[in-house]
mmCIF file of N, CA and C in Angstrom:
data_model
loop_
_atom_site.group_PDB
_atom_site.id
_atom_site.type_symbol
_atom_site.label_atom_id
_atom_site.label_comp_id
_atom_site.label_asym_id
_atom_site.label_seq_id
_atom_site.Cartn_x
_atom_site.Cartn_y
_atom_site.Cartn_z
ATOM 1 N N MET A 1 -144.925 -51.203 109.239
ATOM 2 C CA MET A 1 -144.670 -52.379 109.233
ATOM 3 C C MET A 1 -143.785 -52.772 109.715
ATOM 4 N N HIS A 2 -143.565 -53.436 110.908
ATOM 5 C CA HIS A 2 -142.294 -54.276 111.231
ATOM 6 C C HIS A 2 -142.095 -55.708 111.000
ATOM 7 N N LEU A 3 -140.735 -55.984 110.532
ATOM 8 C CA LEU A 3 -140.294 -57.210 110.350
ATOM 9 C C LEU A 3 -139.013 -57.283 111.353
ATOM 10 N N THR A 4 -139.501 -58.721 111.683
ATOM 11 C CA THR A 4 -138.402 -59.561 112.821
ATOM 12 C C THR A 4 -137.405 -60.022 112.118
ATOM 13 N N VAL A 5 -136.252 -60.035 112.425
ATOM 14 C CA VAL A 5 -135.197 -60.708 111.879
ATOM 15 C C VAL A 5 -135.253 -61.996 112.819
ATOM 16 N N LEU A 6 -135.050 -62.851 112.045
ATOM 17 C CA LEU A 6 -135.247 -64.644 112.629
ATOM 18 C C LEU A 6 -133.677 -64.932 112.635
ATOM 19 N N ASP A 7 -133.671 -65.851 113.208
ATOM 20 C CA ASP A 7 -132.162 -66.968 112.883
ATOM 21 C C ASP A 7 -132.275 -67.531 111.991
ATOM 22 N N ALA A 8 -131.256 -67.804 111.028
ATOM 23 C CA ALA A 8 -131.281 -68.417 109.730
ATOM 24 C C ALA A 8 -130.946 -69.884 110.058
ATOM 25 N N PRO A 9 -131.391 -70.950 109.418
ATOM 26 C CA PRO A 9 -131.057 -72.327 109.564
ATOM 27 C C PRO A 9 -129.509 -72.793 109.625
ATOM 28 N N THR A 10 -128.920 -72.332 108.940
ATOM 29 C CA THR A 10 -127.827 -72.108 108.960
ATOM 30 C C THR A 10 -127.090 -71.063 108.685
ATOM 31 N N GLU A 11 -125.743 -70.776 108.830
ATOM 32 C CA GLU A 11 -125.050 -69.505 108.661
ATOM 33 C C GLU A 11 -124.852 -68.766 107.205
ATOM 34 N N TRP A 12 -124.932 -69.795 106.402
ATOM 35 C CA TRP A 12 -125.214 -69.300 104.955
ATOM 36 C C TRP A 12 -126.107 -69.310 104.167
ATOM 37 N N SER A 13 -127.156 -70.095 104.759
ATOM 38 C CA SER A 13 -128.416 -70.191 103.901
ATOM 39 C C SER A 13 -128.182 -70.999 102.954
ATOM 40 N N ARG A 14 -128.688 -70.087 101.690
ATOM 41 C CA ARG A 14 -128.245 -71.216 100.761
ATOM 42 C C ARG A 14 -127.130 -70.955 99.781
ATOM 43 N N PHE A 15 -126.327 -70.256 100.160
ATOM 44 C CA PHE A 15 -125.193 -69.639 99.565
ATOM 45 C C PHE A 15 -123.949 -70.718 100.073
ATOM 46 N N THR A 16 -123.769 -71.212 99.135
ATOM 47 C CA THR A 16 -122.916 -72.742 99.156
ATOM 48 C C THR A 16 -121.575 -72.454 99.350
ATOM 49 N N GLU A 17 -120.457 -73.127 99.903
ATOM 50 C CA GLU A 17 -119.419 -72.615 100.246
ATOM 51 C C GLU A 17 -118.578 -72.310 98.663
ATOM 52 N N GLY A 18 -117.801 -71.316 98.808
ATOM 53 C CA GLY A 18 -117.393 -71.234 97.380
ATOM 54 C C GLY A 18 -117.921 -70.335 96.326
ATOM 55 N N SER A 19 -119.408 -70.120 96.606
ATOM 56 C CA SER A 19 -120.330 -69.580 95.736
ATOM 57 C C SER A 19 -119.684 -67.638 95.720
ATOM 58 N N ILE A 20 -120.166 -67.082 94.485
ATOM 59 C CA ILE A 20 -119.802 -65.871 94.462
ATOM 60 C C ILE A 20 -121.022 -64.870 95.306
ATOM 61 N N GLU A 21 -122.146 -65.490 95.892
ATOM 62 C CA GLU A 21 -122.816 -64.678 96.715
ATOM 63 C C GLU A 21 -122.121 -64.709 98.313
ATOM 64 N N ARG A 22 -121.252 -65.866 98.674
ATOM 65 C CA ARG A 22 -120.534 -65.958 99.637
ATOM 66 C C ARG A 22 -119.517 -65.130 99.805
ATOM 67 N N ARG A 23 -119.019 -65.044 98.864
ATOM 68 C CA ARG A 23 -117.340 -64.627 98.510
ATOM 69 C C ARG A 23 -117.869 -62.805 98.288
ATOM 70 N N MET A 24 -119.244 -62.611 97.668
ATOM 71 C CA MET A 24 -119.579 -61.008 97.955
ATOM 72 C C MET A 24 -119.633 -60.712 99.468
ATOM 73 N N LEU A 25 -120.673 -61.075 100.164
ATOM 74 C CA LEU A 25 -120.378 -61.235 101.450
ATOM 75 C C LEU A 25 -119.733 -61.182 102.377
ATOM 76 N N LEU A 26 -118.631 -61.812 102.210
ATOM 77 C CA LEU A 26 -117.271 -61.907 103.236
ATOM 78 C C LEU A 26 -116.425 -60.622 102.596
ATOM 79 N N ALA A 27 -116.281 -60.362 101.359
ATOM 80 C CA ALA A 27 -115.637 -59.362 100.997
ATOM 81 C C ALA A 27 -116.303 -57.903 101.355
ATOM 82 N N LEU A 28 -117.462 -57.693 101.408
ATOM 83 C CA LEU A 28 -118.459 -56.335 101.792
ATOM 84 C C LEU A 28 -118.042 -56.321 103.550
ATOM 85 N N GLY A 29 -118.438 -57.551 104.108
ATOM 86 C CA GLY A 29 -118.121 -57.493 105.540
ATOM 87 C C GLY A 29 -116.914 -57.308 105.932
ATOM 88 N N GLU A 30 -115.985 -57.548 105.258
ATOM 89 C CA GLU A 30 -114.304 -56.909 105.417
ATOM 90 C C GLU A 30 -114.543 -55.800 105.383
ATOM 91 N N ARG A 31 -115.002 -55.049 104.229
ATOM 92 C CA ARG A 31 -114.888 -53.785 104.097
ATOM 93 C C ARG A 31 -115.652 -52.884 104.692
ATOM 94 N N LEU A 32 -116.754 -53.371 105.310
ATOM 95 C CA LEU A 32 -117.551 -52.466 106.610
ATOM 96 C C LEU A 32 -117.142 -52.883 107.773
ATOM 97 N N GLY A 33 -116.446 -54.088 107.956
ATOM 98 C CA GLY A 33 -115.788 -54.328 109.190
ATOM 99 C C GLY A 33 -116.807 -55.478 110.085
ATOM 100 N N THR A 34 -117.882 -55.665 109.755
ATOM 101 C CA THR A 34 -118.784 -56.363 110.560
ATOM 102 C C THR A 34 -118.962 -57.426 109.454
ATOM 103 N N PRO A 35 -119.329 -58.739 110.237
ATOM 104 C CA PRO A 35 -119.888 -59.824 109.321
ATOM 105 C C PRO A 35 -121.253 -59.823 108.780
ATOM 106 N N ILE A 36 -121.395 -60.288 107.817
ATOM 107 C CA ILE A 36 -122.832 -59.905 106.750
ATOM 108 C C ILE A 36 -123.291 -61.116 106.319
ATOM 109 N N ARG A 37 -124.274 -61.819 106.699
ATOM 110 C CA ARG A 37 -124.915 -62.931 106.735
ATOM 111 C C ARG A 37 -126.329 -63.022 105.848
ATOM 112 N N PRO A 38 -127.210 -63.881 105.220
ATOM 113 C CA PRO A 38 -127.943 -63.705 104.866
ATOM 114 C C PRO A 38 -129.214 -64.244 106.081
ATOM 115 N N LYS A 39 -130.446 -63.790 106.088
ATOM 116 C CA LYS A 39 -131.354 -63.888 107.339
ATOM 117 C C LYS A 39 -132.827 -63.611 106.781
ATOM 118 N N PRO A 40 -133.510 -64.928 107.005
ATOM 119 C CA PRO A 40 -135.025 -64.717 106.968
ATOM 120 C C PRO A 40 -135.737 -63.423 107.915
ATOM 121 N N LEU A 41 -136.574 -62.630 107.404
ATOM 122 C CA LEU A 41 -137.410 -61.841 108.265
ATOM 123 C C LEU A 41 -138.869 -62.349 108.126
ATOM 124 N N MET A 42 -139.455 -62.026 109.539
ATOM 125 C CA MET A 42 -141.210 -62.445 109.150
ATOM 126 C C MET A 42 -141.758 -61.155 109.255
ATOM 127 N N LEU A 43 -143.019 -61.463 108.711
ATOM 128 C CA LEU A 43 -143.842 -60.173 108.580
ATOM 129 C C LEU A 43 -144.866 -60.391 109.428
ATOM 130 N N PRO A 44 -145.460 -59.182 109.937
ATOM 131 C CA PRO A 44 -146.300 -59.845 110.879
ATOM 132 C C PRO A 44 -147.492 -60.634 110.810
ATOM 133 N N ASP A 45 -147.671 -61.091 109.371
ATOM 134 C CA ASP A 45 -148.915 -61.914 108.878
ATOM 135 C C ASP A 45 -148.299 -63.385 109.159
ATOM 136 N N GLY A 46 -146.866 -63.665 109.252
ATOM 137 C CA GLY A 46 -146.261 -65.093 109.417
ATOM 138 C C GLY A 46 -145.632 -65.228 108.179
ATOM 139 N N ASN A 47 -145.686 -64.545 107.029
ATOM 140 C CA ASN A 47 -144.938 -64.560 105.981
ATOM 141 C C ASN A 47 -143.446 -64.309 106.038
ATOM 142 N N ARG A 48 -142.394 -64.870 105.597
ATOM 143 C CA ARG A 48 -141.158 -64.148 105.385
ATOM 144 C C ARG A 48 -140.524 -64.165 104.444
ATOM 145 N N VAL A 49 -139.675 -63.316 104.386
ATOM 146 C CA VAL A 49 -138.817 -62.644 103.219
ATOM 147 C C VAL A 49 -137.461 -62.490 103.697
ATOM 148 N N GLU A 50 -136.736 -63.255 102.780
ATOM 149 C CA GLU A 50 -135.096 -63.219 103.083
ATOM 150 C C GLU A 50 -134.414 -62.028 102.513
ATOM 151 N N VAL A 51 -133.477 -61.254 103.482
ATOM 152 C CA VAL A 51 -132.381 -60.570 103.069
ATOM 153 C C VAL A 51 -131.153 -61.237 103.099
ATOM 154 N N GLU A 52 -130.606 -60.998 101.383
ATOM 155 C CA GLU A 52 -129.249 -60.989 101.297
ATOM 156 C C GLU A 52 -128.052 -61.392 102.344
ATOM 157 N N GLY A 53 -128.331 -60.031 102.664
ATOM 158 C CA GLY A 53 -127.552 -59.838 103.915
ATOM 159 C C GLY A 53 -127.769 -59.050 104.716
ATOM 160 N N ILE A 54 -127.417 -59.216 106.316
ATOM 161 C CA ILE A 54 -127.736 -58.497 107.244
ATOM 162 C C ILE A 54 -126.730 -58.394 108.167
ATOM 163 N N ASP A 55 -125.866 -57.407 109.056
ATOM 164 C CA ASP A 55 -125.027 -57.483 109.620
ATOM 165 C C ASP A 55 -125.640 -58.064 111.373
ATOM 166 N N THR A 56 -125.002 -58.279 112.127
ATOM 167 C CA THR A 56 -125.406 -58.829 113.495
ATOM 168 C C THR A 56 -126.360 -57.994 114.208
ATOM 169 N N ALA A 57 -126.162 -56.375 114.028
ATOM 170 C CA ALA A 57 -126.920 -55.749 115.013
ATOM 171 C C ALA A 57 -128.052 -55.143 113.889
ATOM 172 N N GLY A 58 -128.071 -55.773 112.855
ATOM 173 C CA GLY A 58 -129.380 -55.544 111.873
ATOM 174 C C GLY A 58 -129.338 -53.995 111.344
ATOM 175 N N ARG A 59 -128.604 -53.372 111.246
ATOM 176 C CA ARG A 59 -128.204 -51.901 111.342
ATOM 177 C C ARG A 59 -128.034 -51.964 109.446
ATOM 178 N N VAL A 60 -127.295 -52.816 108.766
ATOM 179 C CA VAL A 60 -126.954 -52.980 107.449
ATOM 180 C C VAL A 60 -127.831 -53.999 106.440
ATOM 181 N N LEU A 61 -128.631 -53.339 105.570
ATOM 182 C CA LEU A 61 -129.222 -54.497 105.189
ATOM 183 C C LEU A 61 -128.584 -54.540 103.551
ATOM 184 N N VAL A 62 -128.627 -55.579 103.099
ATOM 185 C CA VAL A 62 -127.521 -56.010 101.630
ATOM 186 C C VAL A 62 -128.396 -56.875 100.398
ATOM 187 N N GLN A 63 -128.187 -56.371 99.474
ATOM 188 C CA GLN A 63 -129.230 -57.283 98.370
ATOM 189 C C GLN A 63 -128.085 -57.505 97.216
ATOM 190 N N LEU A 64 -127.853 -58.547 96.850
ATOM 191 C CA LEU A 64 -126.794 -58.720 95.868
ATOM 192 C C LEU A 64 -127.466 -58.802 94.545
ATOM 193 N N VAL A 65 -126.765 -58.103 93.651
ATOM 194 C CA VAL A 65 -126.879 -58.514 92.015
ATOM 195 C C VAL A 65 -125.691 -59.003 91.271
ATOM 196 N N CYS A 66 -125.466 -60.383 91.253
ATOM 197 C CA CYS A 66 -123.962 -60.996 90.980
ATOM 198 C C CYS A 66 -124.158 -62.033 89.509
ATOM 199 N N ASN A 67 -125.115 -61.281 88.383
ATOM 200 C CA ASN A 67 -125.202 -62.352 87.647
ATOM 201 C C ASN A 67 -123.668 -62.367 86.667
ATOM 202 N N GLN A 68 -123.614 -63.151 86.199
ATOM 203 C CA GLN A 68 -122.152 -63.399 85.196
ATOM 204 C C GLN A 68 -122.590 -63.487 83.782
ATOM 205 N N GLY A 69 -121.498 -63.676 82.902
ATOM 206 C CA GLY A 69 -121.842 -63.989 81.700
ATOM 207 C C GLY A 69 -121.666 -62.471 80.823
ATOM 208 N N ALA A 70 -122.603 -62.623 79.940
ATOM 209 C CA ALA A 70 -122.833 -61.177 78.983
ATOM 210 C C ALA A 70 -124.130 -60.625 79.752
ATOM 211 N N TYR A 71 -123.995 -59.554 79.565
ATOM 212 C CA TYR A 71 -124.794 -58.760 80.065
ATOM 213 C C TYR A 71 -126.353 -58.578 79.448
ATOM 214 N N LYS A 72 -127.225 -58.771 80.074
ATOM 215 C CA LYS A 72 -128.635 -58.613 79.487
ATOM 216 C C LYS A 72 -129.328 -57.387 79.750
ATOM 217 N N PRO A 73 -129.945 -56.658 79.179
ATOM 218 C CA PRO A 73 -130.772 -55.311 79.526
ATOM 219 C C PRO A 73 -131.772 -55.553 80.703
ATOM 220 N N ALA A 74 -132.373 -57.169 80.824
ATOM 221 C CA ALA A 74 -133.252 -57.158 82.012
ATOM 222 C C ALA A 74 -132.380 -57.426 83.539
ATOM 223 N N TYR A 75 -131.196 -57.376 83.659
ATOM 224 C CA TYR A 75 -130.378 -57.018 84.712
ATOM 225 C C TYR A 75 -130.612 -55.402 85.595
ATOM 226 N N ARG A 76 -131.039 -54.575 84.706
ATOM 227 C CA ARG A 76 -131.535 -53.417 85.144
ATOM 228 C C ARG A 76 -132.858 -53.417 85.980
ATOM 229 N N ASN A 77 -133.648 -54.379 85.458
ATOM 230 C CA ASN A 77 -134.818 -54.583 86.107
ATOM 231 C C ASN A 77 -134.535 -54.989 87.635
ATOM 232 N N LYS A 78 -133.622 -55.999 87.552
ATOM 233 C CA LYS A 78 -133.178 -56.806 88.541
ATOM 234 C C LYS A 78 -132.586 -55.907 89.859
ATOM 235 N N VAL A 79 -131.827 -54.844 89.326
ATOM 236 C CA VAL A 79 -131.008 -53.673 90.261
ATOM 237 C C VAL A 79 -132.434 -52.880 90.616
ATOM 238 N N MET A 80 -133.139 -52.614 89.815
ATOM 239 C CA MET A 80 -134.070 -51.544 90.498
ATOM 240 C C MET A 80 -135.097 -52.582 91.659
ATOM 241 N N ALA A 81 -135.465 -53.793 90.986
ATOM 242 C CA ALA A 81 -136.234 -54.411 91.883
ATOM 243 C C ALA A 81 -135.782 -54.380 93.196
ATOM 244 N N ASP A 82 -134.370 -55.032 93.613
ATOM 245 C CA ASP A 82 -133.616 -55.205 94.647
ATOM 246 C C ASP A 82 -133.395 -53.831 95.240
ATOM 247 N N MET A 83 -133.220 -52.351 94.710
ATOM 248 C CA MET A 83 -133.429 -51.096 95.398
ATOM 249 C C MET A 83 -134.479 -51.008 96.089
ATOM 250 N N PHE A 84 -135.736 -51.168 95.329
ATOM 251 C CA PHE A 84 -136.999 -51.223 95.962
ATOM 252 C C PHE A 84 -137.288 -52.222 97.250
ATOM 253 N N LYS A 85 -136.786 -53.465 96.908
ATOM 254 C CA LYS A 85 -136.997 -54.094 98.111
ATOM 255 C C LYS A 85 -136.195 -53.728 99.524
ATOM 256 N N LEU A 86 -134.920 -53.182 99.168
ATOM 257 C CA LEU A 86 -134.030 -52.305 100.269
ATOM 258 C C LEU A 86 -134.685 -51.259 101.065
ATOM 259 N N LEU A 87 -135.287 -50.504 99.806
ATOM 260 C CA LEU A 87 -135.884 -49.101 100.594
ATOM 261 C C LEU A 87 -136.870 -49.831 101.774
ATOM 262 N N TRP A 88 -137.849 -50.424 101.162
ATOM 263 C CA TRP A 88 -139.173 -51.375 101.965
ATOM 264 C C TRP A 88 -138.488 -52.010 103.226
ATOM 265 N N LEU A 89 -137.171 -52.583 102.812
ATOM 266 C CA LEU A 89 -136.759 -53.360 104.143
ATOM 267 C C LEU A 89 -135.983 -52.164 105.103
ATOM 268 N N ARG A 90 -135.513 -51.142 104.800
ATOM 269 C CA ARG A 90 -134.791 -50.219 105.486
ATOM 270 C C ARG A 90 -136.187 -49.499 106.385
ATOM 271 N N ASP A 91 -137.028 -49.252 105.762
ATOM 272 C CA ASP A 91 -138.503 -48.879 106.497
ATOM 273 C C ASP A 91 -139.123 -49.786 107.497
ATOM 274 N N SER A 92 -139.006 -51.167 107.226
ATOM 275 C CA SER A 92 -139.749 -51.887 107.790
ATOM 276 C C SER A 92 -138.766 -53.011 108.989
ATOM 277 N N VAL A 93 -137.446 -52.874 108.804
ATOM 278 C CA VAL A 93 -136.581 -53.500 110.175
ATOM 279 C C VAL A 93 -136.378 -52.353 110.886
ATOM 280 N N PRO A 94 -137.080 -52.568 112.378
ATOM 281 C CA PRO A 94 -136.587 -51.281 113.305
ATOM 282 C C PRO A 94 -135.101 -50.651 113.650
ATOM 283 N N THR A 95 -134.193 -51.903 113.411
ATOM 284 C CA THR A 95 -132.859 -51.777 113.704
ATOM 285 C C THR A 95 -131.853 -51.184 112.470
ATOM 286 N N ALA A 96 -132.570 -51.234 111.158
ATOM 287 C CA ALA A 96 -131.930 -50.729 109.943
ATOM 288 C C ALA A 96 -131.524 -49.204 110.007
ATOM 289 N N GLU A 97 -130.438 -48.743 109.501
ATOM 290 C CA GLU A 97 -129.884 -48.087 109.083
ATOM 291 C C GLU A 97 -129.213 -47.689 107.842
ATOM 292 N N ARG A 98 -128.982 -48.776 107.194
ATOM 293 C CA ARG A 98 -128.246 -48.708 106.130
ATOM 294 C C ARG A 98 -128.786 -49.531 105.175
ATOM 295 N N ALA A 99 -128.824 -49.052 103.844
ATOM 296 C CA ALA A 99 -129.355 -50.091 103.020
ATOM 297 C C ALA A 99 -128.114 -50.062 101.780
ATOM 298 N N VAL A 100 -127.833 -51.055 101.439
ATOM 299 C CA VAL A 100 -126.738 -51.400 100.666
ATOM 300 C C VAL A 100 -126.667 -52.350 99.327
ATOM 301 N N LEU A 101 -126.927 -52.082 98.060
ATOM 302 C CA LEU A 101 -126.656 -52.928 96.767
ATOM 303 C C LEU A 101 -125.092 -53.262 96.470
ATOM 304 N N LEU A 102 -125.026 -54.588 96.382
ATOM 305 C CA LEU A 102 -123.667 -54.990 96.131
ATOM 306 C C LEU A 102 -123.758 -55.863 94.681
ATOM 307 N N VAL A 103 -122.987 -55.050 93.617
ATOM 308 C CA VAL A 103 -122.958 -55.610 92.598
ATOM 309 C C VAL A 103 -121.645 -56.392 92.006
ATOM 310 N N THR A 104 -122.230 -57.164 91.023
ATOM 311 C CA THR A 104 -120.382 -57.930 90.334
ATOM 312 C C THR A 104 -120.248 -56.378 89.163
ATOM 313 N N GLU A 105 -118.932 -56.405 88.620
ATOM 314 C CA GLU A 105 -118.621 -55.560 87.689
ATOM 315 C C GLU A 105 -119.399 -55.496 86.416
ATOM 316 N N LEU A 106 -120.031 -56.802 85.835
ATOM 317 C CA LEU A 106 -121.085 -56.679 84.563
ATOM 318 C C LEU A 106 -122.284 -55.917 84.766
ATOM 319 N N ILE A 107 -122.595 -56.250 86.409
ATOM 320 C CA ILE A 107 -123.951 -55.036 86.559
ATOM 321 C C ILE A 107 -123.618 -53.821 86.771
ATOM 322 N N VAL A 108 -122.818 -53.112 86.590
ATOM 323 C CA VAL A 108 -122.448 -51.639 86.632
ATOM 324 C C VAL A 108 -122.941 -50.727 85.326
ATOM 325 N N GLN A 109 -123.184 -51.589 84.376
ATOM 326 C CA GLN A 109 -123.718 -51.488 83.100
ATOM 327 C C GLN A 109 -125.091 -50.861 83.224
ATOM 328 N N ALA A 110 -125.662 -51.719 84.430
ATOM 329 C CA ALA A 110 -127.276 -51.441 84.869
ATOM 330 C C ALA A 110 -127.462 -50.313 85.490
ATOM 331 N N LEU A 111 -126.388 -49.443 86.042
ATOM 332 C CA LEU A 111 -126.424 -48.334 86.645
ATOM 333 C C LEU A 111 -126.107 -47.278 85.946
ATOM 334 N N GLY A 112 -126.415 -46.951 84.797
ATOM 335 C CA GLY A 112 -126.287 -45.568 84.051
ATOM 336 C C GLY A 112 -127.196 -44.779 84.186
ATOM 337 N N GLY A 113 -126.975 -43.839 83.428
ATOM 338 C CA GLY A 113 -128.238 -42.953 83.528
ATOM 339 C C GLY A 113 -128.792 -42.740 84.847
ATOM 340 N N TRP A 114 -129.868 -42.628 84.895
ATOM 341 C CA TRP A 114 -130.512 -42.037 86.305
ATOM 342 C C TRP A 114 -130.817 -43.213 87.300
ATOM 343 N N VAL A 115 -130.159 -44.042 87.026
ATOM 344 C CA VAL A 115 -130.556 -45.279 88.383
ATOM 345 C C VAL A 115 -129.465 -45.290 89.302
ATOM 346 N N ALA A 116 -128.299 -44.815 89.029
ATOM 347 C CA ALA A 116 -127.042 -44.637 90.229
ATOM 348 C C ALA A 116 -127.579 -43.293 91.098
ATOM 349 N N LEU A 117 -128.146 -42.420 90.113
ATOM 350 C CA LEU A 117 -128.392 -40.837 90.686
ATOM 351 C C LEU A 117 -129.475 -41.447 91.674
ATOM 352 N N ALA A 118 -130.387 -41.956 91.337
ATOM 353 C CA ALA A 118 -131.760 -42.062 92.176
ATOM 354 C C ALA A 118 -131.451 -43.031 93.327
ATOM 355 N N ALA A 119 -130.548 -43.839 93.418
ATOM 356 C CA ALA A 119 -130.030 -44.497 94.417
ATOM 357 C C ALA A 119 -129.261 -43.856 95.126
ATOM 358 N N ALA A 120 -128.244 -43.168 94.993
ATOM 359 C CA ALA A 120 -127.684 -42.107 95.592
ATOM 360 C C ALA A 120 -128.969 -41.410 96.541
ATOM 361 N N ASP A 121 -129.886 -40.558 95.946
ATOM 362 C CA ASP A 121 -130.984 -39.626 96.605
ATOM 363 C C ASP A 121 -131.801 -40.452 97.410
ATOM 364 N N LEU A 122 -132.201 -41.774 96.988
ATOM 365 C CA LEU A 122 -132.597 -42.396 98.194
ATOM 366 C C LEU A 122 -131.923 -43.255 99.391
ATOM 367 N N GLY A 123 -130.839 -42.948 99.266
ATOM 368 C CA GLY A 123 -129.566 -43.222 100.539
ATOM 369 C C GLY A 123 -129.267 -44.702 100.566
ATOM 370 N N ILE A 124 -129.306 -45.039 98.972
ATOM 371 C CA ILE A 124 -128.780 -46.708 98.746
ATOM 372 C C ILE A 124 -127.430 -46.695 98.547
ATOM 373 N N GLU A 125 -126.682 -47.352 99.379
ATOM 374 C CA GLU A 125 -124.933 -47.312 98.793
ATOM 375 C C GLU A 125 -124.995 -48.431 98.041
ATOM 376 N N ILE A 126 -124.019 -48.155 96.773
ATOM 377 C CA ILE A 126 -123.626 -48.824 95.945
ATOM 378 C C ILE A 126 -122.299 -49.502 95.961
ATOM 379 N N TYR A 127 -122.215 -50.627 96.215
ATOM 380 C CA TYR A 127 -120.619 -51.385 96.133
ATOM 381 C C TYR A 127 -120.375 -51.969 94.707
ATOM 382 N N VAL A 128 -119.401 -52.091 94.639
ATOM 383 C CA VAL A 128 -118.776 -53.165 93.044
ATOM 384 C C VAL A 128 -117.921 -54.390 93.789
ATOM 385 N N PHE A 129 -118.203 -55.652 93.428
ATOM 386 C CA PHE A 129 -117.393 -56.911 93.545
ATOM 387 C C PHE A 129 -116.438 -57.091 92.414
ATOM 388 N N ASP A 130 -115.164 -57.304 92.652
ATOM 389 C CA ASP A 130 -114.466 -57.387 91.355
ATOM 390 C C ASP A 130 -114.021 -58.567 91.188
ATOM 391 N N GLY A 131 -114.455 -59.646 92.448
ATOM 392 C CA GLY A 131 -114.033 -60.945 92.006
ATOM 393 C C GLY A 131 -113.403 -61.398 93.402
ATOM 394 N N SER A 132 -113.019 -60.351 94.168
ATOM 395 C CA SER A 132 -111.882 -60.645 95.577
ATOM 396 C C SER A 132 -112.160 -59.303 96.513
ATOM 397 N N LYS A 133 -112.557 -58.049 96.087
ATOM 398 C CA LYS A 133 -112.809 -56.910 96.691
ATOM 399 C C LYS A 133 -113.780 -56.385 96.320
ATOM 400 N N VAL A 134 -114.388 -55.334 97.770
ATOM 401 C CA VAL A 134 -115.436 -54.269 97.353
ATOM 402 C C VAL A 134 -114.919 -53.139 97.215
ATOM 403 N N ALA A 135 -115.437 -52.558 96.430
ATOM 404 C CA ALA A 135 -115.039 -51.013 96.247
ATOM 405 C C ALA A 135 -116.501 -50.225 95.968
ATOM 406 N N ALA A 136 -116.734 -48.947 96.877
ATOM 407 C CA ALA A 136 -117.684 -48.029 96.258
ATOM 408 C C ALA A 136 -117.920 -47.727 94.925
ATOM 409 N N LEU A 137 -119.159 -47.577 94.443
ATOM 410 C CA LEU A 137 -119.332 -47.419 92.845
ATOM 411 C C LEU A 137 -118.902 -46.107 92.819
ATOM 412 N N ARG A 138 -118.281 -45.634 91.443
ATOM 413 C CA ARG A 138 -117.886 -44.485 91.435
ATOM 414 C C ARG A 138 -118.612 -43.686 90.773
ATOM 415 N N ARG A 139 -119.201 -42.471 90.876
ATOM 416 C CA ARG A 139 -119.984 -41.681 90.138
ATOM 417 C C ARG A 139 -119.378 -41.405 89.195
ATOM 418 N N ARG A 140 -120.227 -41.575 88.054
ATOM 419 C CA ARG A 140 -119.938 -40.739 86.491
ATOM 420 C C ARG A 140 -120.246 -39.391 86.415
ATOM 421 N N THR A 141 -119.364 -38.245 86.052
ATOM 422 C CA THR A 141 -119.594 -37.106 85.933
ATOM 423 C C THR A 141 -119.906 -36.517 84.523
#
């Protein structure tokens, strides 16, 4: 199945000025050297799905997990759901080459055990947003 990248109604879609999502995408774009913005995608049947970030060339797909406050075990499910979505999108967007999961420091807890290893094996890049900048997830040994 091939998805078509559409123009968003606004540059930032639902991410308001100063929101953590917008700050995360700006920091990631700076790190990768390309602007990353949210975009809707069209399925062949006319339904839409939104990717939380995509570069202008359509090569880098990004999902965000930016929960804050106290850690909840359910965040691990959100991480895995976004990883699944990234794999599907990477295979469905003809120009896509990279799948990136960008998380806040709190969410790193959800990447323990086999989850980060599975992401690496599946070619999903994981970056961590510290509130101002983005760094690659450090592998645990």
